[in-house]
mmCIF file of C-alpha atoms in Angstrom:
data_model
loop_
_atom_site.group_PDB
_atom_site.id
_atom_site.type_symbol
_atom_site.label_atom_id
_atom_site.label_comp_id
_atom_site.label_asym_id
_atom_site.label_seq_id
_atom_site.Cartn_x
_atom_site.Cartn_y
_atom_site.Cartn_z
ATOM 1 C CA MET A 12 100.364 118.399 132.526
ATOM 2 C CA THR A 13 101.542 116.286 134.868
ATOM 3 C CA PRO A 14 105.864 116.070 135.683
ATOM 4 C CA ASP A 15 105.821 112.651 134.504
ATOM 5 C CA LYS A 16 104.383 113.963 131.931
ATOM 6 C CA ASN A 17 107.193 117.409 131.874
ATOM 7 C CA ARG A 18 109.988 114.791 132.330
ATOM 8 C CA ILE A 19 108.986 112.964 129.432
ATOM 9 C CA PHE A 20 109.287 115.830 126.776
ATOM 10 C CA ASN A 21 111.992 117.760 129.019
ATOM 11 C CA VAL A 22 114.136 114.141 127.945
ATOM 12 C CA ILE A 23 112.705 114.819 124.175
ATOM 13 C CA ASP A 24 114.110 118.576 124.049
ATOM 14 C CA GLN A 25 117.027 117.601 124.773
ATOM 15 C CA TYR A 26 117.515 115.146 122.082
ATOM 16 C CA ALA A 27 115.682 117.446 119.932
ATOM 17 C CA SER A 28 118.717 118.078 118.052
ATOM 18 C CA ARG A 29 119.876 114.837 117.884
ATOM 19 C CA PHE A 30 116.946 114.006 116.142
ATOM 20 C CA LYS A 31 116.373 116.252 113.665
ATOM 21 C CA ASP A 32 119.361 115.069 112.754
ATOM 22 C CA ILE A 33 118.572 112.220 111.452
ATOM 23 C CA SER A 34 115.688 112.892 110.051
ATOM 24 C CA SER A 35 117.640 115.479 108.464
ATOM 25 C CA TYR A 36 120.245 112.659 106.863
ATOM 26 C CA ILE A 37 116.870 109.957 105.792
ATOM 27 C CA GLY A 38 115.673 113.508 103.884
ATOM 28 C CA ALA A 39 118.982 113.903 102.026
ATOM 29 C CA HIS A 40 119.336 110.007 101.587
ATOM 30 C CA PRO A 41 115.833 108.937 99.986
ATOM 31 C CA GLU A 42 115.920 104.883 100.337
ATOM 32 C CA LEU A 43 113.208 102.815 98.366
ATOM 33 C CA GLY A 44 110.488 100.397 100.001
ATOM 34 C CA ASN A 45 113.320 97.541 101.588
ATOM 35 C CA GLU A 46 116.567 98.879 99.966
ATOM 36 C CA GLU A 47 116.410 101.379 103.400
ATOM 37 C CA TYR A 48 119.525 99.655 104.801
ATOM 38 C CA LEU A 49 121.084 103.453 105.678
ATOM 39 C CA ALA A 50 118.011 104.662 107.873
ATOM 40 C CA SER A 51 117.518 101.482 108.788
ATOM 41 C CA ALA A 52 120.664 101.823 110.048
ATOM 42 C CA ARG A 53 120.771 105.047 111.608
ATOM 43 C CA LEU A 54 117.172 103.866 113.477
ATOM 44 C CA LYS A 55 118.530 101.031 114.885
ATOM 45 C CA GLU A 56 121.895 103.076 116.102
ATOM 46 C CA GLU A 57 120.045 105.508 117.473
ATOM 47 C CA LEU A 58 117.553 102.155 119.298
ATOM 48 C CA SER A 59 121.018 100.730 120.630
ATOM 49 C CA TYR A 60 122.264 104.703 122.044
ATOM 50 C CA HIS A 61 119.415 104.984 123.835
ATOM 51 C CA GLY A 62 119.029 101.227 125.559
ATOM 52 C CA PHE A 63 116.895 99.677 123.664
ATOM 53 C CA GLU A 64 117.815 95.893 122.348
ATOM 54 C CA VAL A 65 117.886 95.463 118.334
ATOM 55 C CA GLN A 66 116.207 92.684 116.582
ATOM 56 C CA ALA A 67 116.961 92.741 113.044
ATOM 57 C CA PRO A 68 116.315 91.178 110.026
ATOM 58 C CA VAL A 69 112.800 91.076 110.796
ATOM 59 C CA LEU A 70 110.691 88.378 109.160
ATOM 60 C CA GLY A 71 113.492 87.534 106.066
ATOM 61 C CA LEU A 72 113.286 91.147 105.806
ATOM 62 C CA GLU A 73 116.700 93.074 105.809
ATOM 63 C CA THR A 74 115.511 96.578 106.368
ATOM 64 C CA ALA A 75 112.500 95.020 109.244
ATOM 65 C CA PHE A 76 113.909 96.208 112.882
ATOM 66 C CA ILE A 77 111.563 95.510 116.635
ATOM 67 C CA GLY A 78 113.202 98.559 118.854
ATOM 68 C CA THR A 79 112.198 96.966 122.685
ATOM 69 C CA TYR A 80 112.726 98.189 125.984
ATOM 70 C CA THR A 81 111.006 96.099 129.247
ATOM 71 C CA ALA A 82 110.531 98.154 132.440
ATOM 72 C CA SER A 83 110.847 96.590 135.285
ATOM 73 C CA LYS A 84 107.393 95.443 136.466
ATOM 74 C CA PRO A 85 104.721 95.090 134.646
ATOM 75 C CA GLY A 86 102.698 97.028 132.318
ATOM 76 C CA PRO A 87 100.848 97.293 128.847
ATOM 77 C CA THR A 88 103.343 97.316 126.215
ATOM 78 C CA ILE A 89 102.965 100.370 122.886
ATOM 79 C CA ALA A 90 103.575 99.844 119.670
ATOM 80 C CA LEU A 91 104.990 102.714 117.964
ATOM 81 C CA LEU A 92 106.278 102.778 113.649
ATOM 82 C CA CYS A 93 109.003 103.900 111.788
ATOM 83 C CA GLU A 94 108.260 104.648 108.156
ATOM 84 C CA TYR A 95 111.212 105.040 106.373
ATOM 85 C CA ASP A 96 111.206 104.306 102.488
ATOM 86 C CA ALA A 97 111.099 107.195 99.626
ATOM 87 C CA LEU A 98 108.966 107.293 96.266
ATOM 88 C CA PRO A 99 110.646 107.006 93.632
ATOM 89 C CA GLU A 100 112.282 110.196 91.355
ATOM 90 C CA ILE A 101 110.143 111.962 93.949
ATOM 91 C CA GLY A 102 112.470 111.044 97.431
ATOM 92 C CA HIS A 103 110.452 111.420 101.176
ATOM 93 C CA ALA A 104 108.063 113.813 99.564
ATOM 94 C CA CYS A 105 105.651 111.614 101.942
ATOM 95 C CA GLY A 106 107.395 112.997 104.733
ATOM 96 C CA HIS A 107 108.669 109.629 106.349
ATOM 97 C CA HIS A 108 111.740 111.119 107.360
ATOM 98 C CA LEU A 109 109.552 112.806 109.796
ATOM 99 C CA ILE A 110 107.299 109.705 110.745
ATOM 100 C CA CYS A 111 110.167 107.609 112.381
ATOM 101 C CA MET A 112 111.639 110.129 114.143
ATOM 102 C CA MET A 113 108.365 111.214 115.786
ATOM 103 C CA SER A 114 107.793 107.949 116.736
ATOM 104 C CA LEU A 115 111.714 106.925 118.464
ATOM 105 C CA GLY A 116 111.796 110.198 119.678
ATOM 106 C CA ALA A 117 108.724 109.564 121.615
ATOM 107 C CA ALA A 118 110.378 106.087 123.094
ATOM 108 C CA VAL A 119 113.164 107.775 123.537
ATOM 109 C CA GLY A 120 110.736 110.217 125.378
ATOM 110 C CA LEU A 121 108.437 107.504 126.867
ATOM 111 C CA LYS A 122 111.349 105.576 128.701
ATOM 112 C CA ALA A 123 113.069 107.962 131.740
ATOM 113 C CA VAL A 124 109.255 107.630 132.537
ATOM 114 C CA LEU A 125 109.449 103.712 132.565
ATOM 115 C CA ASP A 126 110.618 102.032 134.743
ATOM 116 C CA GLU A 127 108.077 103.794 137.058
ATOM 117 C CA LEU A 128 104.963 103.367 134.774
ATOM 118 C CA GLY A 129 105.437 99.503 133.908
ATOM 119 C CA GLY A 130 105.403 98.380 130.266
ATOM 120 C CA THR A 131 106.930 98.017 127.896
ATOM 121 C CA ILE A 132 107.502 99.924 124.276
ATOM 122 C CA LYS A 133 108.500 97.912 121.357
ATOM 123 C CA VAL A 134 109.405 100.138 118.128
ATOM 124 C CA PHE A 135 108.665 98.658 114.984
ATOM 125 C CA GLY A 136 110.558 99.771 111.892
ATOM 126 C CA THR A 137 108.275 98.255 109.136
ATOM 127 C CA PRO A 138 109.864 99.274 105.263
ATOM 128 C CA ALA A 139 108.503 99.664 102.214
ATOM 129 C CA GLU A 140 105.177 101.307 103.420
ATOM 130 C CA GLU A 141 103.982 102.927 99.541
ATOM 131 C CA THR A 142 104.976 99.469 97.923
ATOM 132 C CA ARG A 143 105.282 96.346 100.028
ATOM 133 C CA GLY A 144 103.809 96.805 103.210
ATOM 134 C CA ALA A 145 106.242 95.327 106.197
ATOM 135 C CA LYS A 146 103.394 96.383 108.547
ATOM 136 C CA VAL A 147 101.230 93.285 106.425
ATOM 137 C CA PRO A 148 103.466 90.484 107.539
ATOM 138 C CA MET A 149 104.484 91.545 111.064
ATOM 139 C CA ALA A 150 100.517 91.931 111.889
ATOM 140 C CA GLU A 151 100.362 88.077 109.627
ATOM 141 C CA ALA A 152 102.876 86.762 111.862
ATOM 142 C CA GLY A 153 100.715 88.290 115.278
ATOM 143 C CA LEU A 154 103.954 90.244 115.666
ATOM 144 C CA PHE A 155 100.810 93.049 116.964
ATOM 145 C CA ASP A 156 98.416 90.448 118.518
ATOM 146 C CA THR A 157 100.921 90.667 122.362
ATOM 147 C CA CYS A 158 100.687 94.452 122.392
ATOM 148 C CA ASP A 159 98.195 97.192 123.962
ATOM 149 C CA VAL A 160 98.227 99.532 121.562
ATOM 150 C CA ALA A 161 100.661 100.583 118.263
ATOM 151 C CA LEU A 162 100.056 104.683 117.092
ATOM 152 C CA MET A 163 102.432 106.396 114.679
ATOM 153 C CA ALA A 164 102.042 109.862 113.486
ATOM 154 C CA HIS A 165 101.911 111.330 110.085
ATOM 155 C CA PRO A 166 103.224 115.261 108.887
ATOM 156 C CA PHE A 167 101.122 117.213 106.997
ATOM 157 C CA TYR A 168 99.664 121.388 106.605
ATOM 158 C CA ALA A 169 96.660 120.659 108.905
ATOM 159 C CA TYR A 170 95.644 118.480 112.486
ATOM 160 C CA GLU A 171 93.969 116.075 111.459
ATOM 161 C CA LYS A 172 92.383 113.065 114.146
ATOM 162 C CA SER A 173 92.715 109.510 112.857
ATOM 163 C CA GLY A 174 90.157 109.214 110.134
ATOM 164 C CA SER A 175 89.408 105.633 107.853
ATOM 165 C CA SER A 176 91.597 104.549 104.502
ATOM 166 C CA LEU A 177 90.665 102.412 101.904
ATOM 167 C CA ALA A 178 91.282 98.402 101.457
ATOM 168 C CA ILE A 179 93.532 97.795 98.908
ATOM 169 C CA ASP A 180 94.498 95.670 96.111
ATOM 170 C CA ALA A 181 97.569 95.917 93.832
ATOM 171 C CA VAL A 182 96.177 93.315 89.694
ATOM 172 C CA GLN A 183 97.867 92.418 87.414
ATOM 173 C CA PHE A 184 96.969 91.259 84.464
ATOM 174 C CA GLU A 185 99.085 89.904 81.317
ATOM 175 C CA PHE A 186 97.782 88.516 78.448
ATOM 176 C CA HIS A 187 100.632 86.824 76.068
ATOM 177 C CA GLY A 188 98.984 86.095 72.147
ATOM 178 C CA LYS A 189 100.848 85.615 69.219
ATOM 179 C CA ALA A 190 102.520 88.266 66.306
ATOM 180 C CA SER A 191 101.864 88.765 63.108
ATOM 181 C CA HIS A 192 102.663 92.140 60.657
ATOM 182 C CA ALA A 193 99.381 94.069 60.618
ATOM 183 C CA ALA A 194 98.899 94.762 57.058
ATOM 184 C CA ALA A 195 100.565 91.500 55.424
ATOM 185 C CA SER A 196 98.908 88.456 57.661
ATOM 186 C CA PRO A 197 96.626 90.355 60.901
ATOM 187 C CA HIS A 198 94.409 87.391 60.662
ATOM 188 C CA GLU A 199 97.094 84.767 61.413
ATOM 189 C CA GLY A 200 97.762 87.341 64.766
ATOM 190 C CA ILE A 201 96.817 87.651 68.523
ATOM 191 C CA ASN A 202 96.081 91.058 69.435
ATOM 192 C CA ALA A 203 97.195 91.526 73.012
ATOM 193 C CA LEU A 204 96.912 94.933 73.779
ATOM 194 C CA ASP A 205 93.028 94.500 72.166
ATOM 195 C CA ALA A 206 92.830 92.426 75.414
ATOM 196 C CA VAL A 207 94.461 95.327 77.348
ATOM 197 C CA ILE A 208 91.976 97.944 75.611
ATOM 198 C CA GLN A 209 88.545 95.255 76.444
ATOM 199 C CA THR A 210 89.960 95.631 79.783
ATOM 200 C CA PHE A 211 90.070 99.106 80.281
ATOM 201 C CA ASN A 212 85.805 99.072 78.516
ATOM 202 C CA GLY A 213 84.943 96.243 81.502
ATOM 203 C CA ILE A 214 86.595 98.230 84.253
ATOM 204 C CA ASN A 215 84.729 101.890 83.182
ATOM 205 C CA ALA A 216 81.203 99.944 82.515
ATOM 206 C CA TYR A 217 82.010 98.590 85.736
ATOM 207 C CA ARG A 218 82.020 101.772 87.619
ATOM 208 C CA GLN A 219 78.671 102.199 86.927
ATOM 209 C CA GLN A 220 77.567 99.813 89.499
ATOM 210 C CA VAL A 221 79.662 100.660 92.307
ATOM 211 C CA LYS A 222 79.522 102.893 95.044
ATOM 212 C CA SER A 223 80.975 106.064 95.044
ATOM 213 C CA SER A 224 83.907 104.932 97.648
ATOM 214 C CA VAL A 225 84.963 102.255 95.811
ATOM 215 C CA ARG A 226 88.256 103.158 93.739
ATOM 216 C CA ILE A 227 89.425 101.270 90.633
ATOM 217 C CA HIS A 228 92.400 103.092 88.608
ATOM 218 C CA GLY A 229 95.366 101.649 86.887
ATOM 219 C CA ILE A 230 98.059 101.524 83.271
ATOM 220 C CA ILE A 231 98.618 100.685 80.953
ATOM 221 C CA ASN A 232 102.444 99.389 81.863
ATOM 222 C CA SER A 233 103.131 97.825 77.969
ATOM 223 C CA GLY A 234 101.587 97.655 75.502
ATOM 224 C CA GLY A 235 104.072 96.375 72.058
ATOM 225 C CA GLN A 236 106.995 97.550 70.006
ATOM 226 C CA ALA A 237 105.524 98.503 66.569
ATOM 227 C CA ALA A 238 102.076 99.750 65.305
ATOM 228 C CA ASN A 239 102.952 97.393 62.274
ATOM 229 C CA ILE A 240 103.313 93.845 64.855
ATOM 230 C CA ILE A 241 100.389 92.470 66.145
ATOM 231 C CA PRO A 242 101.192 92.743 70.559
ATOM 232 C CA ASP A 243 101.645 89.088 71.229
ATOM 233 C CA TYR A 244 102.053 90.504 74.663
ATOM 234 C CA ALA A 245 100.071 93.291 76.926
ATOM 235 C CA SER A 246 99.800 94.677 80.887
ATOM 236 C CA ALA A 247 98.294 96.378 82.935
ATOM 237 C CA GLN A 248 98.303 97.404 86.734
ATOM 238 C CA PHE A 249 95.608 98.053 89.356
ATOM 239 C CA TYR A 250 94.762 99.654 92.672
ATOM 240 C CA VAL A 251 91.563 98.172 93.215
ATOM 241 C CA ARG A 252 90.122 99.871 96.593
ATOM 242 C CA ALA A 253 87.053 99.896 98.498
ATOM 243 C CA ALA A 254 86.390 100.938 102.757
ATOM 244 C CA THR A 255 85.895 97.223 103.688
ATOM 245 C CA ARG A 256 88.051 94.166 103.281
ATOM 246 C CA LYS A 257 85.047 92.167 102.930
ATOM 247 C CA GLU A 258 83.891 94.670 100.207
ATOM 248 C CA LEU A 259 87.343 94.762 99.019
ATOM 249 C CA ASN A 260 87.378 91.119 98.121
ATOM 250 C CA VAL A 261 84.585 90.692 96.272
ATOM 251 C CA LEU A 262 85.345 93.509 94.037
ATOM 252 C CA THR A 263 88.552 92.506 92.443
ATOM 253 C CA GLU A 264 87.077 88.859 91.657
ATOM 254 C CA ARG A 265 84.963 90.901 89.226
ATOM 255 C CA VAL A 266 88.074 93.147 87.726
ATOM 256 C CA ILE A 267 89.824 89.843 87.474
ATOM 257 C CA GLN A 268 86.224 88.433 85.540
ATOM 258 C CA ILE A 269 87.058 91.393 83.809
ATOM 259 C CA ALA A 270 90.194 90.814 82.256
ATOM 260 C CA GLN A 271 89.246 86.674 82.002
ATOM 261 C CA GLY A 272 86.296 87.298 79.838
ATOM 262 C CA ALA A 273 89.181 90.237 77.602
ATOM 263 C CA ALA A 274 91.199 86.793 77.218
ATOM 264 C CA LEU A 275 88.276 85.171 75.947
ATOM 265 C CA GLN A 276 87.143 87.486 73.785
ATOM 266 C CA THR A 277 90.493 87.925 72.401
ATOM 267 C CA GLY A 278 91.705 84.125 72.529
ATOM 268 C CA CYS A 279 94.746 85.915 74.777
ATOM 269 C CA ARG A 280 96.356 83.815 77.805
ATOM 270 C CA LEU A 281 95.611 85.891 80.795
ATOM 271 C CA VAL A 282 97.971 85.465 83.599
ATOM 272 C CA THR A 283 96.841 87.641 86.731
ATOM 273 C CA SER A 284 99.023 88.025 90.239
ATOM 274 C CA ASN A 285 99.047 90.731 91.880
ATOM 275 C CA TYR A 286 102.335 93.163 91.588
ATOM 276 C CA GLU A 287 101.811 94.431 95.519
ATOM 277 C CA THR A 288 100.749 93.670 98.867
ATOM 278 C CA SER A 289 97.294 94.046 99.990
ATOM 279 C CA TYR A 290 96.503 95.920 102.488
ATOM 280 C CA ASP A 291 93.293 96.329 104.263
ATOM 281 C CA GLU A 292 91.456 98.943 105.724
ATOM 282 C CA MET A 293 91.956 101.843 109.158
ATOM 283 C CA VAL A 294 89.676 100.973 112.467
ATOM 284 C CA THR A 295 90.573 104.210 113.512
ATOM 285 C CA ASN A 296 90.119 103.829 117.910
ATOM 286 C CA GLU A 297 87.376 107.015 118.292
ATOM 287 C CA ILE A 298 88.691 106.589 122.288
ATOM 288 C CA PHE A 299 92.142 106.352 121.690
ATOM 289 C CA SER A 300 92.633 108.666 118.315
ATOM 290 C CA ASN A 301 90.883 111.768 121.599
ATOM 291 C CA ALA A 302 93.070 110.928 124.459
ATOM 292 C CA PHE A 303 95.603 112.064 121.348
ATOM 293 C CA SER A 304 94.105 115.072 120.326
ATOM 294 C CA HIS A 305 93.523 115.710 124.032
ATOM 295 C CA ASN A 306 97.047 115.932 124.322
ATOM 296 C CA LEU A 307 97.999 117.564 121.608
ATOM 297 C CA ILE A 308 96.155 120.570 123.468
ATOM 298 C CA GLU A 309 97.412 119.876 126.104
ATOM 299 C CA LEU A 310 101.184 120.965 124.090
ATOM 300 C CA GLY A 311 99.975 124.037 123.514
ATOM 301 C CA ILE A 312 97.274 123.647 119.984
ATOM 302 C CA PRO A 313 93.856 125.802 119.519
ATOM 303 C CA GLU A 314 91.661 122.083 120.232
ATOM 304 C CA GLU A 315 89.394 124.595 116.403
ATOM 305 C CA GLU A 316 92.619 123.714 114.830
ATOM 306 C CA ILE A 317 92.435 119.927 115.209
ATOM 307 C CA ILE A 318 89.903 118.879 112.520
ATOM 308 C CA SER A 319 87.947 115.290 111.881
ATOM 309 C CA GLY A 320 89.361 112.517 110.024
ATOM 310 C CA ASN A 321 89.687 111.581 106.041
ATOM 311 C CA ASP A 322 90.696 109.253 104.077
ATOM 312 C CA HIS A 323 94.238 109.777 102.478
ATOM 313 C CA GLY A 324 94.428 106.354 100.232
ATOM 314 C CA SER A 325 95.131 103.517 101.772
ATOM 315 C CA MET A 326 98.368 102.174 104.365
ATOM 316 C CA ASP A 327 99.439 99.720 104.962
ATOM 317 C CA ILE A 328 98.758 100.354 109.259
ATOM 318 C CA GLY A 329 95.413 99.082 108.381
ATOM 319 C CA ASN A 330 96.345 95.222 108.627
ATOM 320 C CA VAL A 331 97.759 96.373 112.110
ATOM 321 C CA SER A 332 94.498 98.246 113.169
ATOM 322 C CA LEU A 333 92.579 94.711 113.161
ATOM 323 C CA ARG A 334 94.943 93.396 115.580
ATOM 324 C CA CYS A 335 95.180 95.468 118.170
ATOM 325 C CA PRO A 336 93.733 99.033 118.299
ATOM 326 C CA ALA A 337 95.595 101.925 116.688
ATOM 327 C CA ILE A 338 95.030 105.086 115.754
ATOM 328 C CA HIS A 339 97.836 107.316 112.249
ATOM 329 C CA PRO A 340 96.487 110.974 113.390
ATOM 330 C CA TYR A 341 98.260 113.984 111.274
ATOM 331 C CA ILE A 342 100.987 116.308 112.746
ATOM 332 C CA LYS A 343 101.149 120.264 110.717
ATOM 333 C CA VAL A 344 104.711 119.719 109.846
ATOM 334 C CA VAL A 345 104.348 122.731 107.404
ATOM 335 C CA ASP A 346 102.174 125.759 107.009
ATOM 336 C CA GLU A 347 101.708 126.411 102.971
ATOM 337 C CA VAL A 348 98.257 123.581 101.696
ATOM 338 C CA HIS A 349 100.920 121.147 99.341
ATOM 339 C CA THR A 350 99.581 117.864 99.011
ATOM 340 C CA LEU A 351 100.857 114.938 100.349
ATOM 341 C CA HIS A 352 103.014 112.956 97.552
ATOM 342 C CA SER A 353 104.420 115.980 95.836
ATOM 343 C CA ILE A 354 107.537 118.484 94.992
ATOM 344 C CA GLU A 355 106.535 121.092 97.210
ATOM 345 C CA PHE A 356 105.675 119.332 99.786
ATOM 346 C CA ARG A 357 109.281 117.250 100.285
ATOM 347 C CA ASP A 358 111.186 120.112 99.708
ATOM 348 C CA LEU A 359 109.169 122.285 102.937
ATOM 349 C CA ALA A 360 109.169 118.522 104.903
ATOM 350 C CA LEU A 361 112.679 119.401 105.193
ATOM 351 C CA GLN A 362 112.761 122.757 106.443
ATOM 352 C CA GLU A 363 113.136 124.163 110.533
ATOM 353 C CA ARG A 364 109.527 124.575 111.016
ATOM 354 C CA ALA A 365 108.795 120.643 109.608
ATOM 355 C CA LEU A 366 111.355 118.845 112.029
ATOM 356 C CA ASP A 367 110.044 120.735 114.613
ATOM 357 C CA GLY A 368 106.283 119.445 114.278
ATOM 358 C CA MET A 369 108.262 115.853 113.706
ATOM 359 C CA ILE A 370 109.532 117.088 118.115
ATOM 360 C CA LEU A 371 105.908 118.771 118.521
ATOM 361 C CA GLY A 372 104.029 115.174 117.141
ATOM 362 C CA ALA A 373 107.119 112.651 119.168
ATOM 363 C CA LYS A 374 106.207 114.732 122.082
ATOM 364 C CA ALA A 375 102.102 113.888 121.116
ATOM 365 C CA LEU A 376 103.179 110.130 120.823
ATOM 366 C CA ALA A 377 104.483 109.592 124.205
ATOM 367 C CA GLY A 378 101.609 111.301 126.093
ATOM 368 C CA THR A 379 98.759 109.431 124.707
ATOM 369 C CA ALA A 380 100.532 105.918 125.150
ATOM 370 C CA PHE A 381 101.752 107.743 128.922
ATOM 371 C CA ASP A 382 98.247 108.260 129.003
ATOM 372 C CA VAL A 383 97.094 104.729 127.964
ATOM 373 C CA ILE A 384 100.045 102.996 130.838
ATOM 374 C CA ASN A 385 98.644 105.248 133.178
ATOM 375 C CA GLN A 386 95.019 105.308 133.309
ATOM 376 C CA PRO A 387 93.871 101.495 133.696
ATOM 377 C CA GLU A 388 89.794 103.402 132.827
ATOM 378 C CA LEU A 389 91.377 104.681 129.159
ATOM 379 C CA LEU A 390 92.932 101.127 128.131
ATOM 380 C CA GLN A 391 89.962 99.244 129.493
ATOM 381 C CA ALA A 392 87.734 101.116 127.390
ATOM 382 C CA ILE A 393 90.053 101.738 124.434
ATOM 383 C CA ARG A 394 90.502 98.111 124.037
ATOM 384 C CA ALA A 395 85.913 97.670 124.319
ATOM 385 C CA GLU A 396 85.586 100.125 121.710
ATOM 386 C CA PHE A 397 88.286 97.486 119.424
ATOM 387 C CA GLU A 398 86.910 94.353 120.326
ATOM 388 C CA GLN A 399 83.502 95.262 119.479
ATOM 389 C CA ALA A 400 84.656 97.226 116.205
ATOM 390 C CA VAL A 401 86.932 94.615 115.213
ATOM 391 C CA ARG A 402 84.592 91.111 116.775
#
């Protein structure tokens, strides 16, 4: 490792206890998406403390922010992404209290050498990754178009390379019928629940004709009030996922047509809407990803412990990855195999072992960003791969 990297790592170690305290605070005070007022305040305060200029709110999102530090000489722009929303009922079972401090810690470490290297660090506070991910409107607004790379790391039970994610649409179908007594005058009613059930049946049949990578799954979130009343209102919510946005657009349209057919069959009126934000697929920049893996190895992680990247569902960083080169690797923060979004993972992710993993993740992110700035040929190769992949 170069002396400059050691300086970065020493600064991260210098503030490690401070970073851990903030992460623990956010972990102990879980907030849902776009309601992360406590977390956002703590993160903005910490960025200001370390000399970053903080812009907030962003695009009208109250808990979003951008912390910027620009060196005294020009160079690449590095985007480090923070997530800090929690899940309903089970809190920080996805470890976002660790994600935000990995990125913030990396930014603070990198800042220590940035004036010598040149460039700009932008720390993006991106609310509501689990539902209405702020990275989507940020990407649409062009906020990542001027960034040379974007990176973050996710806590996990293994070291895993940045992989893919599925594009997703969240579609709600609301059927409006006519209430009537189910025994005395069923002929006068229009059954909205029947339309929901027909929609499920149609989608279940459609699954036979889709690729194995496609996911269509849903719930009935309103199905009537009483068994002796023909439901005049019923609704269902579906996630439709596919490998690419282009493929997903076709699939979602087909699912909507199935619901329209169910409405025609039953005589209901259909209202279709998106109940969460649509995400595009993650396109990992492999050269950039390999640079991150190399930094993990430099930090003492055996190469054989770094596994290949997998698909972990859908993420709003997918939209970022189509605007600038991006990676989303996974950092081992627990020693037991527990899935994300579980109570067991949540509890372990609040322990000292997880906080130590967070500090390692911050160092790996900072070291990778350092390489991008310090090695022009690396950034050139990353850019060439990106332009080929998103052409």
